[in-house]
Short mmCIF file of C-alpha atoms in Angstrom, two decimals:
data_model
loop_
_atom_site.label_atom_id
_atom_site.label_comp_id
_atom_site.label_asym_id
_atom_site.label_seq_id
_atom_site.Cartn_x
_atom_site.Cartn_y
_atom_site.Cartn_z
CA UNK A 395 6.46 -20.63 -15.54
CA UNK A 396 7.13 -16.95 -15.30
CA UNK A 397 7.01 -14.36 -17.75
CA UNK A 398 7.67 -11.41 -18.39
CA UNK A 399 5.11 -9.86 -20.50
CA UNK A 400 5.80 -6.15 -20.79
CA UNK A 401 8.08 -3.16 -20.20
CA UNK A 402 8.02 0.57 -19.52
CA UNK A 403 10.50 3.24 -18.68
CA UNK A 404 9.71 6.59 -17.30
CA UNK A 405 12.19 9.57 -15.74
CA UNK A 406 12.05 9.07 -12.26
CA UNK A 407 12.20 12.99 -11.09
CA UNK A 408 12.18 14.03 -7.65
CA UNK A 409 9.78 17.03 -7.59
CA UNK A 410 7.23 14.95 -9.74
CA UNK A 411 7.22 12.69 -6.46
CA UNK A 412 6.88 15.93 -4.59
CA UNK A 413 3.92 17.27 -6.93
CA UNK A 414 2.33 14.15 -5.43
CA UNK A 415 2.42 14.19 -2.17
CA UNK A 416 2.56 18.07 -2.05
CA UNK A 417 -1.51 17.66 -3.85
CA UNK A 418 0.08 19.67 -6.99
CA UNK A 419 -0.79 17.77 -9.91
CA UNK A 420 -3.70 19.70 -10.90
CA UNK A 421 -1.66 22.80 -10.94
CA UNK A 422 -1.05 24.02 -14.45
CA UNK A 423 2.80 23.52 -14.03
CA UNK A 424 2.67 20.24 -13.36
CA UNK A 425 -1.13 19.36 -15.33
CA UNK A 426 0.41 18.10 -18.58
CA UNK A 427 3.32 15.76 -16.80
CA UNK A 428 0.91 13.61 -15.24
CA UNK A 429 -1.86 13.61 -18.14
CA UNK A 430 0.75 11.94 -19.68
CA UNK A 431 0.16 9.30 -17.55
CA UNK A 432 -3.36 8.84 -17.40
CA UNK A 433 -3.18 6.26 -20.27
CA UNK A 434 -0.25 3.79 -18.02
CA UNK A 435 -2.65 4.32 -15.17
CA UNK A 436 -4.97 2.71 -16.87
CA UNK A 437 -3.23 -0.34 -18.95
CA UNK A 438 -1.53 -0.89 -15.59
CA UNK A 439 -4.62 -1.82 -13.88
CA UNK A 440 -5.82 -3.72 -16.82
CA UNK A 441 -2.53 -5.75 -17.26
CA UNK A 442 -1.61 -5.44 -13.31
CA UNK A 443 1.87 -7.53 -13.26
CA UNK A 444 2.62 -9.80 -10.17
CA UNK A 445 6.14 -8.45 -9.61
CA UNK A 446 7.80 -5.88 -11.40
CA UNK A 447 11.39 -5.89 -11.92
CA UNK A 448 12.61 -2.07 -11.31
CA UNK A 449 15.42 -0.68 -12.83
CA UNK A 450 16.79 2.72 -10.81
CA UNK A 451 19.40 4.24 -9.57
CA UNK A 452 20.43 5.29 -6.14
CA UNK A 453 21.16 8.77 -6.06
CA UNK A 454 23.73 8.97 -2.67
CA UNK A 455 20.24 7.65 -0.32
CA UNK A 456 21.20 3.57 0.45
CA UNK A 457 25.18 4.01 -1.24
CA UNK A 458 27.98 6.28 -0.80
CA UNK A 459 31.18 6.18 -1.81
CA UNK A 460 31.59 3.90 1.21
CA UNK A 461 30.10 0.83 -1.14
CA UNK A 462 29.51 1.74 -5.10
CA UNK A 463 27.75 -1.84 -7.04
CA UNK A 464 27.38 -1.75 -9.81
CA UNK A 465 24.83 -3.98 -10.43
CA UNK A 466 22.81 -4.01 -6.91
CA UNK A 467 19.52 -6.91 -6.68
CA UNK A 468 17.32 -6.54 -3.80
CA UNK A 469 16.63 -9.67 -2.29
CA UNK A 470 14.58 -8.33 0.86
CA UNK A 471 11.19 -8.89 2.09
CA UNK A 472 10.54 -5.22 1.83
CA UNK A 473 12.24 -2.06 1.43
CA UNK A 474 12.02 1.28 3.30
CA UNK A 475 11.56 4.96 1.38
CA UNK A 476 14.63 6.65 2.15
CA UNK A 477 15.04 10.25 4.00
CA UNK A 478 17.40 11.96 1.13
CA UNK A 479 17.16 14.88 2.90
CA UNK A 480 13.16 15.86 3.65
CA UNK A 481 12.34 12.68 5.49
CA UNK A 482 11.23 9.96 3.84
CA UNK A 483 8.49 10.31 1.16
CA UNK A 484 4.78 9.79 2.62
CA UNK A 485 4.47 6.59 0.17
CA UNK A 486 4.15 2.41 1.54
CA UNK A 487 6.89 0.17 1.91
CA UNK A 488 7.90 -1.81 -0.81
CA UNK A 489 6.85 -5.15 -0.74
CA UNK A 490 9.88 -7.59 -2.19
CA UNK A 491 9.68 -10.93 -4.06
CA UNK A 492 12.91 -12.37 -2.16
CA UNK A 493 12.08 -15.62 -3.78
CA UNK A 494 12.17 -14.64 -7.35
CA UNK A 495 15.29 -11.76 -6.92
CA UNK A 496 17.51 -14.59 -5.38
CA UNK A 497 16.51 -16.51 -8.59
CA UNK A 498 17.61 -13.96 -11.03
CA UNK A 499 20.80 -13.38 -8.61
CA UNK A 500 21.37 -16.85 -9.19
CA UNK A 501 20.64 -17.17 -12.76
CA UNK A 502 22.59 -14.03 -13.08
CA UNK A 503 25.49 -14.67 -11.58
CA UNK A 504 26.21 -18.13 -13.45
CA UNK A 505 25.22 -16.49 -16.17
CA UNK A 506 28.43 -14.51 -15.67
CA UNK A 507 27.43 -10.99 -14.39
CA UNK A 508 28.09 -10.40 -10.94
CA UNK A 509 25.99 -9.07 -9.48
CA UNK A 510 25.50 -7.44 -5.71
CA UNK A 511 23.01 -8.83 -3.31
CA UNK A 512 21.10 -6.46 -1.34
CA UNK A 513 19.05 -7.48 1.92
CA UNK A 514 19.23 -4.15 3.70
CA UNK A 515 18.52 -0.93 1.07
CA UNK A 516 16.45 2.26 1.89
CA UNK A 517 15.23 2.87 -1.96
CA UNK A 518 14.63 6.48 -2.86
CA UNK A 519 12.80 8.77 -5.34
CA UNK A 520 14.78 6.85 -8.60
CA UNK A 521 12.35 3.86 -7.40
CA UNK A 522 9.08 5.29 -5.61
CA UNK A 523 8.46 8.02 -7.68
CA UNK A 524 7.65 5.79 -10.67
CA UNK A 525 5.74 3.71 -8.65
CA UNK A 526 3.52 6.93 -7.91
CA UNK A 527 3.48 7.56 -11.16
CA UNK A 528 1.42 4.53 -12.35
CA UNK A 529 -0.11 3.72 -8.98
CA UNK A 530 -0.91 7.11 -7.54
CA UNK A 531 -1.39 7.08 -3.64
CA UNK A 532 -2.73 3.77 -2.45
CA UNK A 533 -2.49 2.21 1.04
CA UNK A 534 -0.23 -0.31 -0.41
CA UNK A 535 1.35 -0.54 -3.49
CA UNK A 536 0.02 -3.30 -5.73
CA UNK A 537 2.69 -5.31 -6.40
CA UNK A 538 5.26 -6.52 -5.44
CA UNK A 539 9.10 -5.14 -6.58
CA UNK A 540 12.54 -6.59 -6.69
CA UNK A 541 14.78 -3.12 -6.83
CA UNK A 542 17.58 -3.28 -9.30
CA UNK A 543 20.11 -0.63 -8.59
CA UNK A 544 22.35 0.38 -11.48
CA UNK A 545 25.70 2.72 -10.54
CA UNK A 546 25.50 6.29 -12.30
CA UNK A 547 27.00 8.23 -10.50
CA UNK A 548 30.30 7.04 -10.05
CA UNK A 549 32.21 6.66 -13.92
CA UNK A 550 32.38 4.49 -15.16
CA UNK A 551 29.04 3.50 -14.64
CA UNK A 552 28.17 -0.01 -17.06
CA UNK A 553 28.56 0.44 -20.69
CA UNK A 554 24.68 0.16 -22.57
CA UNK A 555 26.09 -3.13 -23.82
CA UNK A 556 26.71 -4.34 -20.35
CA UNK A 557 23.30 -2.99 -19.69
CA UNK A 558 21.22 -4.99 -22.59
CA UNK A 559 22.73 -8.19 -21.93
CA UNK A 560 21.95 -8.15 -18.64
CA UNK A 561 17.97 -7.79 -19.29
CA UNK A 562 18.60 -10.42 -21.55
CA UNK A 563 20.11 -12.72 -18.78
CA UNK A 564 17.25 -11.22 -16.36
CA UNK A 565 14.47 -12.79 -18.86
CA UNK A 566 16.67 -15.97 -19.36
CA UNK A 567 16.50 -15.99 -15.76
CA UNK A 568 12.69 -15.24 -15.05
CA UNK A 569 11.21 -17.36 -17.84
CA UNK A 570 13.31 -20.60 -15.97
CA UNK A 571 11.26 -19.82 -12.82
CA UNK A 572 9.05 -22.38 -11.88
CA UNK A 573 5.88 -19.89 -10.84
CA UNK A 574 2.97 -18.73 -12.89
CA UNK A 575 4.07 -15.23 -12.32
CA UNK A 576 3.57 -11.82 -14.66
CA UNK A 577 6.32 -10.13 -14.23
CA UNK A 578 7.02 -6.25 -15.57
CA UNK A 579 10.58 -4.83 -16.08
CA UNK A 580 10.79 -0.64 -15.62
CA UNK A 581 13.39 1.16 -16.78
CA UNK A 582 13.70 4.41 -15.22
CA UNK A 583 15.79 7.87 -15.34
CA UNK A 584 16.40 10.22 -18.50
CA UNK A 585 15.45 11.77 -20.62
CA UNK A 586 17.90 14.57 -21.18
CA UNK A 587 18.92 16.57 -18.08
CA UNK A 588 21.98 18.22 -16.52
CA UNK A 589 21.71 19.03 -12.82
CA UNK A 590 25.27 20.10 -12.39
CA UNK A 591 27.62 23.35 -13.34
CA UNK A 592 27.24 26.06 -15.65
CA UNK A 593 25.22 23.70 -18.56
CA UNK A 594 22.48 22.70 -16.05
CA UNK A 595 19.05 23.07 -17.45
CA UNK A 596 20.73 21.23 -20.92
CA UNK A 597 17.73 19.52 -22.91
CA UNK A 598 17.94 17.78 -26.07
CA UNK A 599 14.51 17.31 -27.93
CA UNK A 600 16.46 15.82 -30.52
CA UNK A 601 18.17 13.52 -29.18
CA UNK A 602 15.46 12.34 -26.55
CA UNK A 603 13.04 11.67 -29.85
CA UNK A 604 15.87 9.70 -31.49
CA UNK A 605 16.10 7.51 -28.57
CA UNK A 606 12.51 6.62 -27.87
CA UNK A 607 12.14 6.14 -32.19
CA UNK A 608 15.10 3.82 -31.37
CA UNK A 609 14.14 1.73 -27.84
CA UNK A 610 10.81 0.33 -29.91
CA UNK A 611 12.60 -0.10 -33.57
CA UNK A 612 16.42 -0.31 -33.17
CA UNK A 613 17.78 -0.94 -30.05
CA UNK A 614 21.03 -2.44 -30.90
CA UNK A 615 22.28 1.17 -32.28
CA UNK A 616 21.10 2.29 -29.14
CA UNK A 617 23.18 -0.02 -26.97
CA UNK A 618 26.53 1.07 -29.18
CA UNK A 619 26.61 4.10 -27.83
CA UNK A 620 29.45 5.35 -26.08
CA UNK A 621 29.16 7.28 -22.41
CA UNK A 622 30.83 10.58 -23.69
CA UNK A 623 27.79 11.11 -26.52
CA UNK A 624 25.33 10.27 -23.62
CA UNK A 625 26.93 13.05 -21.67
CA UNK A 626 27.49 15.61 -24.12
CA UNK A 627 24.13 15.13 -26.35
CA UNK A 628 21.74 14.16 -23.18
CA UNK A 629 23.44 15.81 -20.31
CA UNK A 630 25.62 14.77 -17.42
CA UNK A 631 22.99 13.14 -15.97
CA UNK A 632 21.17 12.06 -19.09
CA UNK A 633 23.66 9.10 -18.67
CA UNK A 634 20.41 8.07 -16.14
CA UNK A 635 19.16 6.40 -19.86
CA UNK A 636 21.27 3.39 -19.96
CA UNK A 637 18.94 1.83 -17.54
CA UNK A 638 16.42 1.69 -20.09
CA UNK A 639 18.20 -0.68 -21.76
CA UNK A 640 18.07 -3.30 -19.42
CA UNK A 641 14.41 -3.18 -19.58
CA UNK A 642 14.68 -3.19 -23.51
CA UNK A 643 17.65 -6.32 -23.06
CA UNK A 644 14.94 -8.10 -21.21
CA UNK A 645 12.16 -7.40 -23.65
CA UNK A 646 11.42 -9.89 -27.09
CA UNK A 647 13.06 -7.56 -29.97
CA UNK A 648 9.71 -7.56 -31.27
CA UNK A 649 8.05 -5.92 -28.16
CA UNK A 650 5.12 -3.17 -30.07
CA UNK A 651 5.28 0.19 -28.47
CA UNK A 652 1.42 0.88 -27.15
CA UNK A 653 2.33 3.78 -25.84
CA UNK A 654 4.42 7.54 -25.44
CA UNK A 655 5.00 10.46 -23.60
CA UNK A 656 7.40 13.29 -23.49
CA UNK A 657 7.43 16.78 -22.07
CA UNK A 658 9.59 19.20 -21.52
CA UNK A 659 10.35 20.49 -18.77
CA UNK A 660 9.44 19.00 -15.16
CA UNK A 661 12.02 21.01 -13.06
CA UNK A 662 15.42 20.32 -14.58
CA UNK A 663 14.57 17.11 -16.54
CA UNK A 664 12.70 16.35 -19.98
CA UNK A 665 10.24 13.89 -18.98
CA UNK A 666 9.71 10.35 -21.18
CA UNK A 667 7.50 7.53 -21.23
CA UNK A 668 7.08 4.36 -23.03
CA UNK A 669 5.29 1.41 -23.07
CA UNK A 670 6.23 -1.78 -24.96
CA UNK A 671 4.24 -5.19 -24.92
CA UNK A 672 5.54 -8.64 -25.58
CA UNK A 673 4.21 -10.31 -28.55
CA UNK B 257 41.55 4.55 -20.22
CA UNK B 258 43.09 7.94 -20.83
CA UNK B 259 40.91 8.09 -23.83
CA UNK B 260 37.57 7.70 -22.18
CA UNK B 261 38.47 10.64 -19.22
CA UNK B 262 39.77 12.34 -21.64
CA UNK B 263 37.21 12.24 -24.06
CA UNK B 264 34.63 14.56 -21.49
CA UNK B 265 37.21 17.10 -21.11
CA UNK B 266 35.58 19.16 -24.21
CA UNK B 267 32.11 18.96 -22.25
CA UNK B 268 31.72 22.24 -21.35
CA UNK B 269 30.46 23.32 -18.08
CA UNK B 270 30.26 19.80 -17.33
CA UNK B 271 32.30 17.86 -14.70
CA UNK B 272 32.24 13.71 -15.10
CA UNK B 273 32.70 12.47 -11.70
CA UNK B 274 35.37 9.67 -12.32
CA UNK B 275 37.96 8.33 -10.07
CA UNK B 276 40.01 11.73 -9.42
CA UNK B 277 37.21 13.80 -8.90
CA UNK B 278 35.42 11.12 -6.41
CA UNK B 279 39.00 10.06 -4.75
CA UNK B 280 39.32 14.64 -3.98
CA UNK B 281 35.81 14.66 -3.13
CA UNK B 282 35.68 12.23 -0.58
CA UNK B 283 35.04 13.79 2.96
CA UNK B 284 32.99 16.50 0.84
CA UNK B 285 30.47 13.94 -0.02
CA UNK B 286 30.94 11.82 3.26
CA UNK B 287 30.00 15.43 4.93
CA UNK B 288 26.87 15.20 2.35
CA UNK B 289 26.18 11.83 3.09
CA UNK B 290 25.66 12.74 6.96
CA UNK B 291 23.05 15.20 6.05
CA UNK B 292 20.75 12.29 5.50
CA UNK B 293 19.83 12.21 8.99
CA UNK B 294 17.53 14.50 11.14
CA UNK B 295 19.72 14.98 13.93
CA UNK B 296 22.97 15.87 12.11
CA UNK B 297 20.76 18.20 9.77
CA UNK B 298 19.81 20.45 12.89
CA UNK B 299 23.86 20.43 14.38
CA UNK B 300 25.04 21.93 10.91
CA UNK B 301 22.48 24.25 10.90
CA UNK B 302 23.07 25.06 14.64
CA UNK B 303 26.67 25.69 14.10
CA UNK B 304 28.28 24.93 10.14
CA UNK B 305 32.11 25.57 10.73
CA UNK B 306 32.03 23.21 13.85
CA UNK B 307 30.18 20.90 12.45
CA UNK B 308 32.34 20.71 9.29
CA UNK B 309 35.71 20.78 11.60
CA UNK B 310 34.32 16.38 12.41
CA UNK B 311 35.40 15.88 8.90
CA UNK B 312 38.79 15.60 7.52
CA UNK B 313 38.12 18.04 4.34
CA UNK B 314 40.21 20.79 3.24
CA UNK B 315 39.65 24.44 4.27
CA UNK B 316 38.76 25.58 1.03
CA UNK B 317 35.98 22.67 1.07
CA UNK B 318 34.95 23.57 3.98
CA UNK B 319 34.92 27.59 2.70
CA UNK B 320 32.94 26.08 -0.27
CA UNK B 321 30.33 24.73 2.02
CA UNK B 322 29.68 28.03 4.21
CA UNK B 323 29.77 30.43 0.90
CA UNK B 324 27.32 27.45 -0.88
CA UNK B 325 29.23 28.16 -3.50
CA UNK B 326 27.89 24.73 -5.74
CA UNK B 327 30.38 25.29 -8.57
CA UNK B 328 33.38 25.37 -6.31
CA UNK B 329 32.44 22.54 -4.25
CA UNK B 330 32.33 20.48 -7.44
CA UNK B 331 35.76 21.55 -8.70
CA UNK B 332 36.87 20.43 -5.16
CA UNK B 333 35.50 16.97 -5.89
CA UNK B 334 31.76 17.18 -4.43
CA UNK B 335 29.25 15.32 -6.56
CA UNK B 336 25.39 16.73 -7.21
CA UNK B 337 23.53 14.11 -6.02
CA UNK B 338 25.82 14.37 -2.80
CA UNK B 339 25.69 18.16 -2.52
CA UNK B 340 22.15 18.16 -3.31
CA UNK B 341 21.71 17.44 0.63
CA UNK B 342 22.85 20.60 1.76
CA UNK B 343 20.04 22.14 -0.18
CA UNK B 344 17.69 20.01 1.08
CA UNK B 345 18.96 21.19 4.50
CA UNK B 346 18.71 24.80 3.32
CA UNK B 347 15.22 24.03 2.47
CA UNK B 348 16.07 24.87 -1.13
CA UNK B 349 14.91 22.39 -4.49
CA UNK B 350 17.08 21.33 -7.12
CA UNK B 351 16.06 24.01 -9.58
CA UNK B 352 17.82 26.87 -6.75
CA UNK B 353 20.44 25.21 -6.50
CA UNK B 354 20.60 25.01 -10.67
CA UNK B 355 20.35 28.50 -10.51
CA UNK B 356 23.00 29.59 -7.96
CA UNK B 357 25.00 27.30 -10.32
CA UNK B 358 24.33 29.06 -13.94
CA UNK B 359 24.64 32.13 -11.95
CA UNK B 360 20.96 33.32 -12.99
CA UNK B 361 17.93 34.33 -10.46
CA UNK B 362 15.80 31.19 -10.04
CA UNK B 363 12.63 33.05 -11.79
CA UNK B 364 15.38 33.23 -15.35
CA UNK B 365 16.41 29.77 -15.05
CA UNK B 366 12.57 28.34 -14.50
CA UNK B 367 11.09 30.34 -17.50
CA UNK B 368 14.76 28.74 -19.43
CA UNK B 369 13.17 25.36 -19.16
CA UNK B 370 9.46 26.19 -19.57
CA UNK B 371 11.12 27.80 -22.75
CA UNK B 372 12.64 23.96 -23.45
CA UNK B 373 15.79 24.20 -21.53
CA UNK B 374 19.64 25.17 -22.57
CA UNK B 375 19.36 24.47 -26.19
CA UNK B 376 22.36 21.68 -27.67
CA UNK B 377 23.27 24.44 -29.95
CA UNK B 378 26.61 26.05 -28.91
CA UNK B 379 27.01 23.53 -25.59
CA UNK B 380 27.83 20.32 -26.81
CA UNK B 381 31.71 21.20 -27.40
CA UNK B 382 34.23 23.44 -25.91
CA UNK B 383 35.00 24.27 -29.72
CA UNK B 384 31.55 24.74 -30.51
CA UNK B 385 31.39 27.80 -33.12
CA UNK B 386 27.84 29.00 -31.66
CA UNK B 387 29.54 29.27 -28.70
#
């Protein structure tokens, strides 16, 4: 049977991708970011999942405003990095697990949250950068990812609530698959950031500490709260966060933190980085 | 749902793309949205106002475009992550186009988050007395 035996989230920022593949990361800018990633480097490749579940968002690269999900599972064999702009990042396709993402579609769906199912989806820098992250710059990435893609950027984008439950019915859903697999979920996005109008460049240190204390201890005061305080005490696009519920929803409540990051800033964005185990 | 638009209104210099803002903003971000290829990248650069005449936007969204004018375009109904793509045309990152948007040179705004970004205090509400 399937299981899912850890979590992580991470922000998911653009020009950390580009400090990658630009050779940058040993610049004193950019130095500290990825130190604080030297430790998931290395529990990833001790604990290397089969699959890993990926919670992003699409930032305008696969979905307009022609097509908006909400809730977006990518059933493909593989996925393409998207041009948003630069051409597409120098990183490997992404390798799919069609057989377990029409599972959890399935599981999903009966399990009363509808969900969209994606065979054709360019994914961009919300899903390879944390990839790079914990992988670096292989030939291939090693393993193999089913992209969820969570709406927000259109409001109302799904309520926290919406967003726990549904890692709960994603582990309901993986632990009744019949495979031996080790599966991972990721959320990804946050911390605090504002990319847009006069309050871009917002940060809340406060706030982003009071979140992380929260994903490992008390995450069901986490999932009550309401989009405006998201917006106004994170930043417009510190919405990004709700994602990381999912990955908490699908986590056991008891799930020990093993490890944490945070830095401020990488370009417009407070970076943050967790790691929780299953018991 | 009144409540809930409502409620974002005392954001300040903050604009929650909900239903009006995406239903004015359409052809704007559609415009955006073409930017994603290679081909349609170099005819907007070759020539912007005839490029911008093949969609059905308004003048003053199609002023907003030429002046770059970030702020504007999202009054008009243009989204970041859509207008972001005419930066990346321009060859510009995210943290210029942050700056032509809080109106400071691009050196200010970078040493503003090395220095821990725009502090909460005096920006979480219109009524804010820091402010």
């Amino acid at each position: 049977m399937a299981r899912i035996t850890a979590g992580l989230t991470t922000s998911h920022i653009p020009a950390v991708g580009a400090a990658i593949d630009l050779g940058k990361t040993q610049e004193p800018y950019w130095k500290p970011v990825f130190a604080g990633y030297e430790f998931g480097r290395r529990w990833i490749a001790e604990h290397r999942p089969d699959v890993v579940i990926l919670v992003y968002n699409d930032h305008a690269s696969a979905f307009s405003l022609e097509l908006i999900p909400t809730f977006a599972i990518g059933c493909a064999e593989s996925f393409q990095p998207a041009d948003e702009g630069w051409g597409p990042r120098p990183v490997p396709v992404v390798q799919g697990h069609p057989e377990l993402a029409w599972h959890i579609a399935q599981s999903a769906i009966l399990d009363e949250f509808d969900m969209t199912i994606v065979n054709r989806m360019d994914v961009d820098h919300g899903l390879t950068v944390p990839l790079s992250l914990l992988f670096g710059q292989p030939q291939a990435w090693p393993v193999k990812v089913i992209p969820l893609a969570v709406n927000v950027v259109q409001y109302p984008p799904p309520t926290g609530n919406r967003c726990w439950n549904l890692g709960r019915a994603i582990r309901k859903a993986v632990e009744s698959f019949d495979d031996n697999l080790k599966v991972m979920v990721w959320g990804t996005g946050g911390m605090s950031h504002q990319l847009q109008g006069p309050r871009a460049g917002f940060i809340n240190k406060e706030f982003d500490a009071r979140f992380l204390d929260g994903l490992t201890k008390d995450p069901q005061a986490l999932v009550k709260i309401p989009h405006v305080d998201y917006v106004r005490e994170a930043g417009s696009e510190g919405i990004e966060l709700v994602m990381w519920l999912v990955m908490r929803g699908a986590l056991d409540e008891r799930a020990r933190e093993v490890h944490r990051f945070y830095h401020v800033p990488a370009s417009n964005t407070a970076v943050g980085h967790i790691i929780l185990e299953n018991p | 749902m009144n409540t809930y638009n409502e409620a974002f209104r005392d954001i300040p210099g903050t604009t929650v793309f909900d239903a009006t803002q995406s239903r004015l903003g359409y052809h704007l971000n559609m415009f955006c949205m073409s930017l994603m290829k290679d081909e349609n990248r170099k005819a907007f650069r070759a020539d912007e106002s005839g490029y911008l005449r093949h969609f059905p936007m308004t003048d003053a969204q199609r002023q907003a475009v030429i002046d770059r004018d970030y702020n504007r375009m999202i009054s008009l109904g243009g989204n970041i992550y859509f207008l972001a793509k005419i930066g990346a045309t321009d060859g510009f990152s995210f943290q210029n186009l942050a700056s032509k948007m809080t109106g400071v040179p691009e050196e200010d705004y970078r040493a503003m988050m090395i220095a821990g970004g725009r502090p909460p205090k005096g920006n979480r509400s219109k009524t804010d007395p820091a402010r």
